[in-house]
Amino acid sequence: QVQLVESGGGLVQAGGSLRLSCAASGRTFSRNSLGWFRQAPGKEREFVSAINWYGTFRYYGDSVKGRFTIDRDNAKNTVYLQMHNLIPEDTAVYLCAARGLADTTVPRTANGYNYWGQGTQVTVSS
């Protein structure tokens, strides 16, 4: 059974930092693209970041460029999201996602991913 488990969320003041982790189990994703999305109450799921299998290509949503960094450790089957200069608008549930196909596609939309974690809450206070 494939599982993605996020951790690292919490409450932080504006300007602060958090590092999210997402550990996969049940299969390896070392050759698959991985991504982060977020969803705030009453809003659609929003693309945050994605990374290809080797870590050579990274993509970011416009609202997080320059503040967030995605990385991965294939030996640990884990993807990370380092978040700096957090603002209240970053408040959301953050979900990690894994693409089922081991190809070169790095999706920036949710339908490009087959496996999802349950999410971790990030709350940024002003």
mmCIF file of N, CA and C in Angstrom:
data_model
loop_
_atom_site.group_PDB
_atom_site.id
_atom_site.type_symbol
_atom_site.label_atom_id
_atom_site.label_comp_id
_atom_site.label_asym_id
_atom_site.label_seq_id
_atom_site.Cartn_x
_atom_site.Cartn_y
_atom_site.Cartn_z
ATOM 1 N N GLN A 1 0.841 -1.187 0.000
ATOM 2 C CA GLN A 1 0.000 0.000 0.000
ATOM 3 C C GLN A 1 0.886 1.250 0.000
ATOM 4 N N VAL A 2 0.654 2.103 -0.972
ATOM 5 C CA VAL A 2 1.448 3.319 -1.080
ATOM 6 C C VAL A 2 0.923 4.359 -0.101
ATOM 7 N N GLN A 3 1.859 4.984 0.602
ATOM 8 C CA GLN A 3 1.496 6.060 1.524
ATOM 9 C C GLN A 3 2.470 7.211 1.373
ATOM 10 N N LEU A 4 1.923 8.411 1.409
ATOM 11 C CA LEU A 4 2.714 9.635 1.482
ATOM 12 C C LEU A 4 2.321 10.320 2.780
ATOM 13 N N VAL A 5 3.315 10.604 3.599
ATOM 14 C CA VAL A 5 3.035 11.193 4.908
ATOM 15 C C VAL A 5 3.818 12.493 5.051
ATOM 16 N N GLU A 6 3.064 13.585 5.167
ATOM 17 C CA GLU A 6 3.687 14.897 5.343
ATOM 18 C C GLU A 6 3.928 15.189 6.821
ATOM 19 N N SER A 7 4.922 16.009 7.064
ATOM 20 C CA SER A 7 5.198 16.477 8.425
ATOM 21 C C SER A 7 5.886 17.830 8.346
ATOM 22 N N GLY A 8 5.937 18.507 9.484
ATOM 23 C CA GLY A 8 6.661 19.768 9.549
ATOM 24 C C GLY A 8 5.803 21.014 9.563
ATOM 25 N N GLY A 9 4.500 20.830 9.408
ATOM 26 C CA GLY A 9 3.621 21.995 9.445
ATOM 27 C C GLY A 9 3.496 22.541 10.860
ATOM 28 N N GLY A 10 2.828 23.684 10.971
ATOM 29 C CA GLY A 10 2.631 24.279 12.287
ATOM 30 C C GLY A 10 2.244 25.726 12.186
ATOM 31 N N LEU A 11 2.309 26.393 13.325
ATOM 32 C CA LEU A 11 1.979 27.810 13.415
ATOM 33 C C LEU A 11 3.280 28.614 13.459
ATOM 34 N N VAL A 12 3.349 29.627 12.618
ATOM 35 C CA VAL A 12 4.553 30.454 12.549
ATOM 36 C C VAL A 12 4.147 31.898 12.320
ATOM 37 N N GLN A 13 4.946 32.808 12.798
ATOM 38 C CA GLN A 13 4.678 34.225 12.565
ATOM 39 C C GLN A 13 5.111 34.635 11.166
ATOM 40 N N ALA A 14 4.492 35.655 10.669
ATOM 41 C CA ALA A 14 4.877 36.192 9.363
ATOM 42 C C ALA A 14 6.373 36.510 9.367
ATOM 43 N N GLY A 15 7.025 36.140 8.266
ATOM 44 C CA GLY A 15 8.468 36.320 8.160
ATOM 45 C C GLY A 15 9.265 35.112 8.589
ATOM 46 N N GLY A 16 8.594 34.153 9.187
ATOM 47 C CA GLY A 16 9.263 32.957 9.675
ATOM 48 C C GLY A 16 9.465 31.911 8.598
ATOM 49 N N SER A 17 9.992 30.771 9.021
ATOM 50 C CA SER A 17 10.313 29.684 8.104
ATOM 51 C C SER A 17 9.789 28.365 8.641
ATOM 52 N N LEU A 18 9.527 27.464 7.727
ATOM 53 C CA LEU A 18 9.168 26.082 8.044
ATOM 54 C C LEU A 18 9.754 25.182 6.976
ATOM 55 N N ARG A 19 10.018 23.947 7.364
ATOM 56 C CA ARG A 19 10.457 22.945 6.399
ATOM 57 C C ARG A 19 9.514 21.765 6.466
ATOM 58 N N LEU A 20 8.853 21.511 5.364
ATOM 59 C CA LEU A 20 7.946 20.375 5.264
ATOM 60 C C LEU A 20 8.685 19.169 4.689
ATOM 61 N N SER A 21 8.281 18.004 5.145
ATOM 62 C CA SER A 21 8.810 16.754 4.617
ATOM 63 C C SER A 21 7.654 15.868 4.188
ATOM 64 N N CYS A 22 7.916 15.030 3.220
ATOM 65 C CA CYS A 22 6.916 14.058 2.771
ATOM 66 C C CYS A 22 7.641 12.755 2.499
ATOM 67 N N ALA A 23 7.366 11.765 3.327
ATOM 68 C CA ALA A 23 8.011 10.466 3.197
ATOM 69 C C ALA A 23 7.066 9.478 2.538
ATOM 70 N N ALA A 24 7.568 8.806 1.525
ATOM 71 C CA ALA A 24 6.766 7.826 0.802
ATOM 72 C C ALA A 24 7.134 6.418 1.239
ATOM 73 N N SER A 25 6.152 5.562 1.240
ATOM 74 C CA SER A 25 6.381 4.148 1.545
ATOM 75 C C SER A 25 5.475 3.306 0.661
ATOM 76 N N GLY A 26 5.806 2.048 0.534
ATOM 77 C CA GLY A 26 5.008 1.144 -0.270
ATOM 78 C C GLY A 26 5.538 0.941 -1.673
ATOM 79 N N ARG A 27 6.297 1.889 -2.173
ATOM 80 C CA ARG A 27 6.988 1.780 -3.453
ATOM 81 C C ARG A 27 8.002 2.907 -3.515
ATOM 82 N N THR A 28 8.933 2.759 -4.425
ATOM 83 C CA THR A 28 9.919 3.811 -4.597
ATOM 84 C C THR A 28 9.452 4.817 -5.643
ATOM 85 N N PHE A 29 9.775 6.083 -5.396
ATOM 86 C CA PHE A 29 9.476 7.144 -6.355
ATOM 87 C C PHE A 29 10.753 7.800 -6.850
ATOM 88 N N SER A 30 11.844 7.078 -6.805
ATOM 89 C CA SER A 30 13.134 7.673 -7.155
ATOM 90 C C SER A 30 13.215 8.078 -8.622
ATOM 91 N N ARG A 31 12.342 7.528 -9.466
ATOM 92 C CA ARG A 31 12.342 7.883 -10.882
ATOM 93 C C ARG A 31 11.103 8.675 -11.271
ATOM 94 N N ASN A 32 10.396 9.196 -10.291
ATOM 95 C CA ASN A 32 9.118 9.865 -10.530
ATOM 96 C C ASN A 32 9.163 11.317 -10.073
ATOM 97 N N SER A 33 8.412 12.148 -10.775
ATOM 98 C CA SER A 33 8.283 13.534 -10.338
ATOM 99 C C SER A 33 7.449 13.604 -9.063
ATOM 100 N N LEU A 34 7.789 14.569 -8.236
ATOM 101 C CA LEU A 34 7.090 14.803 -6.978
ATOM 102 C C LEU A 34 6.676 16.262 -6.902
ATOM 103 N N GLY A 35 5.610 16.518 -6.189
ATOM 104 C CA GLY A 35 5.132 17.894 -6.127
ATOM 105 C C GLY A 35 4.508 18.243 -4.797
ATOM 106 N N TRP A 36 4.320 19.552 -4.611
ATOM 107 C CA TRP A 36 3.616 20.092 -3.458
ATOM 108 C C TRP A 36 2.472 20.974 -3.958
ATOM 109 N N PHE A 37 1.338 20.828 -3.325
ATOM 110 C CA PHE A 37 0.179 21.676 -3.572
ATOM 111 C C PHE A 37 -0.315 22.184 -2.228
ATOM 112 N N ARG A 38 -1.182 23.172 -2.281
ATOM 113 C CA ARG A 38 -1.785 23.640 -1.044
ATOM 114 C C ARG A 38 -3.243 23.990 -1.285
ATOM 115 N N GLN A 39 -4.003 23.927 -0.225
ATOM 116 C CA GLN A 39 -5.422 24.247 -0.332
ATOM 117 C C GLN A 39 -5.867 24.988 0.912
ATOM 118 N N ALA A 40 -6.364 26.189 0.704
ATOM 119 C CA ALA A 40 -6.905 26.995 1.795
ATOM 120 C C ALA A 40 -8.419 26.830 1.819
ATOM 121 N N PRO A 41 -9.051 27.076 2.946
ATOM 122 C CA PRO A 41 -10.516 26.920 3.036
ATOM 123 C C PRO A 41 -11.236 27.760 1.986
ATOM 124 N N GLY A 42 -12.131 27.114 1.268
ATOM 125 C CA GLY A 42 -12.927 27.819 0.269
ATOM 126 C C GLY A 42 -12.208 28.125 -1.022
ATOM 127 N N LYS A 43 -10.980 27.636 -1.157
ATOM 128 C CA LYS A 43 -10.211 27.902 -2.366
ATOM 129 C C LYS A 43 -9.850 26.605 -3.072
ATOM 130 N N GLU A 44 -9.499 26.742 -4.339
ATOM 131 C CA GLU A 44 -9.093 25.570 -5.100
ATOM 132 C C GLU A 44 -7.671 25.147 -4.724
ATOM 133 N N ARG A 45 -7.391 23.896 -5.013
ATOM 134 C CA ARG A 45 -6.038 23.406 -4.778
ATOM 135 C C ARG A 45 -5.068 24.161 -5.684
ATOM 136 N N GLU A 46 -3.980 24.610 -5.112
ATOM 137 C CA GLU A 46 -3.032 25.463 -5.823
ATOM 138 C C GLU A 46 -1.672 24.788 -5.937
ATOM 139 N N PHE A 47 -1.107 24.860 -7.109
ATOM 140 C CA PHE A 47 0.242 24.334 -7.323
ATOM 141 C C PHE A 47 1.257 25.182 -6.563
ATOM 142 N N VAL A 48 2.165 24.514 -5.858
ATOM 143 C CA VAL A 48 3.225 25.194 -5.124
ATOM 144 C C VAL A 48 4.583 24.947 -5.768
ATOM 145 N N SER A 49 4.911 23.669 -5.962
ATOM 146 C CA SER A 49 6.233 23.356 -6.476
ATOM 147 C C SER A 49 6.285 21.923 -6.961
ATOM 148 N N ALA A 50 7.239 21.652 -7.855
ATOM 149 C CA ALA A 50 7.427 20.292 -8.346
ATOM 150 C C ALA A 50 8.893 20.094 -8.718
ATOM 151 N N ILE A 51 9.298 18.832 -8.709
ATOM 152 C CA ILE A 51 10.696 18.503 -8.983
ATOM 153 C C ILE A 51 10.765 17.212 -9.774
ATOM 154 N N ASN A 52 11.676 17.153 -10.724
ATOM 155 C CA ASN A 52 11.801 15.926 -11.502
ATOM 156 C C ASN A 52 12.604 14.902 -10.702
ATOM 157 N N TRP A 53 12.743 13.720 -11.262
ATOM 158 C CA TRP A 53 13.275 12.605 -10.475
ATOM 159 C C TRP A 53 14.704 12.832 -10.041
ATOM 160 N N TYR A 54 15.469 13.546 -10.845
ATOM 161 C CA TYR A 54 16.881 13.718 -10.520
ATOM 162 C C TYR A 54 17.157 15.022 -9.791
ATOM 163 N N GLY A 55 16.152 15.862 -9.689
ATOM 164 C CA GLY A 55 16.345 17.133 -9.002
ATOM 165 C C GLY A 55 16.945 18.210 -9.867
ATOM 166 N N THR A 56 17.019 17.982 -11.171
ATOM 167 C CA THR A 56 17.620 18.971 -12.063
ATOM 168 C C THR A 56 16.627 20.027 -12.535
ATOM 169 N N PHE A 57 15.350 19.741 -12.429
ATOM 170 C CA PHE A 57 14.329 20.708 -12.821
ATOM 171 C C PHE A 57 13.384 20.940 -11.650
ATOM 172 N N ARG A 58 13.228 22.202 -11.290
ATOM 173 C CA ARG A 58 12.338 22.596 -10.205
ATOM 174 C C ARG A 58 11.407 23.684 -10.710
ATOM 175 N N TYR A 59 10.163 23.599 -10.337
ATOM 176 C CA TYR A 59 9.162 24.578 -10.764
ATOM 177 C C TYR A 59 8.420 25.093 -9.538
ATOM 178 N N TYR A 60 8.029 26.354 -9.633
ATOM 179 C CA TYR A 60 7.358 26.995 -8.505
ATOM 180 C C TYR A 60 6.156 27.804 -8.978
ATOM 181 N N GLY A 61 5.143 27.856 -8.130
ATOM 182 C CA GLY A 61 4.040 28.756 -8.399
ATOM 183 C C GLY A 61 4.489 30.197 -8.230
ATOM 184 N N ASP A 62 3.845 31.099 -8.931
ATOM 185 C CA ASP A 62 4.261 32.499 -8.912
ATOM 186 C C ASP A 62 4.246 33.085 -7.504
ATOM 187 N N SER A 63 3.310 32.656 -6.696
ATOM 188 C CA SER A 63 3.162 33.252 -5.367
ATOM 189 C C SER A 63 4.253 32.826 -4.386
ATOM 190 N N VAL A 64 5.033 31.807 -4.729
ATOM 191 C CA VAL A 64 6.059 31.324 -3.796
ATOM 192 C C VAL A 64 7.470 31.433 -4.345
ATOM 193 N N LYS A 65 7.603 31.854 -5.579
ATOM 194 C CA LYS A 65 8.932 31.965 -6.187
ATOM 195 C C LYS A 65 9.826 32.882 -5.367
ATOM 196 N N GLY A 66 11.045 32.424 -5.162
ATOM 197 C CA GLY A 66 12.002 33.222 -4.408
ATOM 198 C C GLY A 66 11.908 33.038 -2.908
ATOM 199 N N ARG A 67 10.857 32.369 -2.444
ATOM 200 C CA ARG A 67 10.685 32.159 -1.001
ATOM 201 C C ARG A 67 10.730 30.680 -0.620
ATOM 202 N N PHE A 68 10.277 29.812 -1.520
ATOM 203 C CA PHE A 68 10.205 28.375 -1.241
ATOM 204 C C PHE A 68 11.232 27.643 -2.099
ATOM 205 N N THR A 69 11.730 26.520 -1.566
ATOM 206 C CA THR A 69 12.664 25.672 -2.303
ATOM 207 C C THR A 69 12.262 24.218 -2.128
ATOM 208 N N ILE A 70 12.177 23.512 -3.237
ATOM 209 C CA ILE A 70 11.853 22.084 -3.195
ATOM 210 C C ILE A 70 13.132 21.281 -3.374
ATOM 211 N N ASP A 71 13.176 20.152 -2.697
ATOM 212 C CA ASP A 71 14.328 19.260 -2.824
ATOM 213 C C ASP A 71 13.864 17.836 -2.552
ATOM 214 N N ARG A 72 14.710 16.896 -2.866
ATOM 215 C CA ARG A 72 14.342 15.496 -2.649
ATOM 216 C C ARG A 72 15.573 14.688 -2.287
ATOM 217 N N ASP A 73 15.308 13.589 -1.599
ATOM 218 C CA ASP A 73 16.352 12.619 -1.256
ATOM 219 C C ASP A 73 15.832 11.260 -1.699
ATOM 220 N N ASN A 74 16.300 10.798 -2.842
ATOM 221 C CA ASN A 74 15.780 9.547 -3.389
ATOM 222 C C ASN A 74 16.136 8.344 -2.519
ATOM 223 N N ALA A 75 17.252 8.411 -1.842
ATOM 224 C CA ALA A 75 17.630 7.301 -0.955
ATOM 225 C C ALA A 75 16.631 7.155 0.188
ATOM 226 N N LYS A 76 16.016 8.265 0.580
ATOM 227 C CA LYS A 76 15.031 8.242 1.661
ATOM 228 C C LYS A 76 13.600 8.269 1.146
ATOM 229 N N ASN A 77 13.440 8.314 -0.176
ATOM 230 C CA ASN A 77 12.096 8.351 -0.757
ATOM 231 C C ASN A 77 11.288 9.522 -0.192
ATOM 232 N N THR A 78 11.947 10.669 -0.085
ATOM 233 C CA THR A 78 11.378 11.818 0.611
ATOM 234 C C THR A 78 11.548 13.085 -0.217
ATOM 235 N N VAL A 79 10.530 13.939 -0.164
ATOM 236 C CA VAL A 79 10.604 15.246 -0.792
ATOM 237 C C VAL A 79 10.406 16.305 0.290
ATOM 238 N N TYR A 80 11.070 17.428 0.106
ATOM 239 C CA TYR A 80 11.045 18.497 1.105
ATOM 240 C C TYR A 80 10.556 19.803 0.479
ATOM 241 N N LEU A 81 10.045 20.660 1.325
ATOM 242 C CA LEU A 81 9.682 22.008 0.900
ATOM 243 C C LEU A 81 10.164 22.968 1.987
ATOM 244 N N GLN A 82 11.206 23.714 1.667
ATOM 245 C CA GLN A 82 11.715 24.729 2.581
ATOM 246 C C GLN A 82 10.998 26.038 2.287
ATOM 247 N N MET A 83 10.394 26.615 3.317
ATOM 248 C CA MET A 83 9.595 27.827 3.129
ATOM 249 C C MET A 83 10.189 28.944 3.984
ATOM 250 N N HIS A 84 10.516 30.044 3.343
ATOM 251 C CA HIS A 84 11.045 31.220 4.029
ATOM 252 C C HIS A 84 10.123 32.405 3.803
ATOM 253 N N ASN A 85 10.293 33.433 4.647
ATOM 254 C CA ASN A 85 9.531 34.679 4.502
ATOM 255 C C ASN A 85 8.035 34.410 4.357
ATOM 256 N N LEU A 86 7.543 33.578 5.222
ATOM 257 C CA LEU A 86 6.127 33.203 5.145
ATOM 258 C C LEU A 86 5.229 34.400 5.403
ATOM 259 N N ILE A 87 4.108 34.416 4.707
ATOM 260 C CA ILE A 87 3.108 35.468 4.828
ATOM 261 C C ILE A 87 1.769 34.827 5.160
ATOM 262 N N PRO A 88 0.834 35.587 5.718
ATOM 263 C CA PRO A 88 -0.467 34.995 6.086
ATOM 264 C C PRO A 88 -1.171 34.306 4.918
ATOM 265 N N GLU A 89 -0.945 34.790 3.709
ATOM 266 C CA GLU A 89 -1.574 34.177 2.533
ATOM 267 C C GLU A 89 -1.045 32.776 2.240
ATOM 268 N N ASP A 90 0.031 32.382 2.895
ATOM 269 C CA ASP A 90 0.549 31.022 2.737
ATOM 270 C C ASP A 90 -0.207 30.016 3.602
ATOM 271 N N THR A 91 -1.087 30.493 4.442
ATOM 272 C CA THR A 91 -1.850 29.608 5.316
ATOM 273 C C THR A 91 -2.712 28.669 4.496
ATOM 274 N N ALA A 92 -2.519 27.367 4.713
ATOM 275 C CA ALA A 92 -3.236 26.347 3.944
ATOM 276 C C ALA A 92 -2.838 24.970 4.451
ATOM 277 N N VAL A 93 -3.541 23.979 3.957
ATOM 278 C CA VAL A 93 -3.086 22.594 4.107
ATOM 279 C C VAL A 93 -2.165 22.293 2.934
ATOM 280 N N TYR A 94 -0.975 21.820 3.241
ATOM 281 C CA TYR A 94 0.012 21.506 2.213
ATOM 282 C C TYR A 94 0.033 20.001 1.976
ATOM 283 N N LEU A 95 -0.110 19.629 0.718
ATOM 284 C CA LEU A 95 -0.174 18.221 0.347
ATOM 285 C C LEU A 95 0.969 17.873 -0.607
ATOM 286 N N CYS A 96 1.580 16.736 -0.387
ATOM 287 C CA CYS A 96 2.571 16.288 -1.352
ATOM 288 C C CYS A 96 1.924 15.286 -2.299
ATOM 289 N N ALA A 97 2.512 15.164 -3.465
ATOM 290 C CA ALA A 97 1.951 14.318 -4.505
ATOM 291 C C ALA A 97 3.071 13.628 -5.255
ATOM 292 N N ALA A 98 2.783 12.442 -5.746
ATOM 293 C CA ALA A 98 3.760 11.663 -6.509
ATOM 294 C C ALA A 98 3.137 11.204 -7.817
ATOM 295 N N ARG A 99 3.910 11.328 -8.852
ATOM 296 C CA ARG A 99 3.445 10.874 -10.163
ATOM 297 C C ARG A 99 3.655 9.375 -10.282
ATOM 298 N N GLY A 100 2.658 8.679 -10.784
ATOM 299 C CA GLY A 100 2.750 7.228 -10.881
ATOM 300 C C GLY A 100 3.690 6.766 -11.969
ATOM 301 N N LEU A 101 3.753 7.542 -13.069
ATOM 302 C CA LEU A 101 4.611 7.171 -14.188
ATOM 303 C C LEU A 101 6.033 7.671 -13.953
ATOM 304 N N ALA A 102 6.991 6.827 -14.280
ATOM 305 C CA ALA A 102 8.397 7.224 -14.201
ATOM 306 C C ALA A 102 8.791 7.768 -15.571
ATOM 307 N N ASP A 103 8.399 9.034 -15.819
ATOM 308 C CA ASP A 103 8.706 9.650 -17.102
ATOM 309 C C ASP A 103 9.319 11.024 -16.854
ATOM 310 N N THR A 104 9.471 11.796 -17.910
ATOM 311 C CA THR A 104 10.138 13.099 -17.765
ATOM 312 C C THR A 104 9.166 14.233 -17.476
ATOM 313 N N THR A 105 7.892 13.932 -17.444
ATOM 314 C CA THR A 105 6.886 14.967 -17.182
ATOM 315 C C THR A 105 6.964 15.437 -15.741
ATOM 316 N N VAL A 106 6.915 16.739 -15.556
ATOM 317 C CA VAL A 106 6.886 17.331 -14.215
ATOM 318 C C VAL A 106 5.604 18.166 -14.137
ATOM 319 N N PRO A 107 4.525 17.562 -13.714
ATOM 320 C CA PRO A 107 3.228 18.252 -13.779
ATOM 321 C C PRO A 107 3.127 19.440 -12.840
ATOM 322 N N ARG A 108 2.410 20.456 -13.297
ATOM 323 C CA ARG A 108 2.081 21.598 -12.448
ATOM 324 C C ARG A 108 0.587 21.666 -12.178
ATOM 325 N N THR A 109 -0.108 20.600 -12.510
ATOM 326 C CA THR A 109 -1.525 20.493 -12.190
ATOM 327 C C THR A 109 -1.769 19.195 -11.426
ATOM 328 N N ALA A 110 -2.808 19.219 -10.625
ATOM 329 C CA ALA A 110 -3.073 18.098 -9.730
ATOM 330 C C ALA A 110 -3.342 16.801 -10.478
ATOM 331 N N ASN A 111 -3.943 16.889 -11.651
ATOM 332 C CA ASN A 111 -4.284 15.659 -12.361
ATOM 333 C C ASN A 111 -3.071 14.939 -12.938
ATOM 334 N N GLY A 112 -1.899 15.521 -12.789
ATOM 335 C CA GLY A 112 -0.691 14.848 -13.237
ATOM 336 C C GLY A 112 -0.098 13.900 -12.210
ATOM 337 N N TYR A 113 -0.713 13.843 -11.049
ATOM 338 C CA TYR A 113 -0.214 13.026 -9.947
ATOM 339 C C TYR A 113 -1.232 11.963 -9.559
ATOM 340 N N ASN A 114 -0.713 10.843 -9.130
ATOM 341 C CA ASN A 114 -1.562 9.705 -8.831
ATOM 342 C C ASN A 114 -1.681 9.396 -7.336
ATOM 343 N N TYR A 115 -0.697 9.834 -6.583
ATOM 344 C CA TYR A 115 -0.672 9.523 -5.155
ATOM 345 C C TYR A 115 -0.586 10.826 -4.363
ATOM 346 N N TRP A 116 -1.331 10.853 -3.268
ATOM 347 C CA TRP A 116 -1.425 12.064 -2.460
ATOM 348 C C TRP A 116 -1.299 11.745 -0.981
ATOM 349 N N GLY A 117 -0.691 12.670 -0.265
ATOM 350 C CA GLY A 117 -0.687 12.573 1.183
ATOM 351 C C GLY A 117 -1.943 13.200 1.757
ATOM 352 N N GLN A 118 -2.076 13.107 3.067
ATOM 353 C CA GLN A 118 -3.245 13.655 3.758
ATOM 354 C C GLN A 118 -3.113 15.145 4.013
ATOM 355 N N GLY A 119 -1.893 15.635 3.993
ATOM 356 C CA GLY A 119 -1.678 17.065 4.172
ATOM 357 C C GLY A 119 -1.198 17.426 5.569
ATOM 358 N N THR A 120 -0.538 18.565 5.636
ATOM 359 C CA THR A 120 -0.099 19.116 6.919
ATOM 360 C C THR A 120 -0.477 20.597 6.945
ATOM 361 N N GLN A 121 -1.005 21.030 8.065
ATOM 362 C CA GLN A 121 -1.497 22.400 8.169
ATOM 363 C C GLN A 121 -0.349 23.367 8.420
ATOM 364 N N VAL A 122 -0.340 24.444 7.646
ATOM 365 C CA VAL A 122 0.589 25.553 7.871
ATOM 366 C C VAL A 122 -0.256 26.790 8.130
ATOM 367 N N THR A 123 -0.010 27.412 9.261
ATOM 368 C CA THR A 123 -0.735 28.628 9.624
ATOM 369 C C THR A 123 0.274 29.737 9.898
ATOM 370 N N VAL A 124 0.100 30.848 9.191
ATOM 371 C CA VAL A 124 1.010 31.979 9.345
ATOM 372 C C VAL A 124 0.230 33.129 9.955
ATOM 373 N N SER A 125 0.663 33.560 11.112
ATOM 374 C CA SER A 125 -0.021 34.656 11.805
ATOM 375 C C SER A 125 0.631 35.994 11.453
ATOM 376 N N SER A 126 -0.200 37.029 11.438
ATOM 377 C CA SER A 126 0.320 38.360 11.065
ATOM 378 C C SER A 126 0.820 39.116 12.291
#
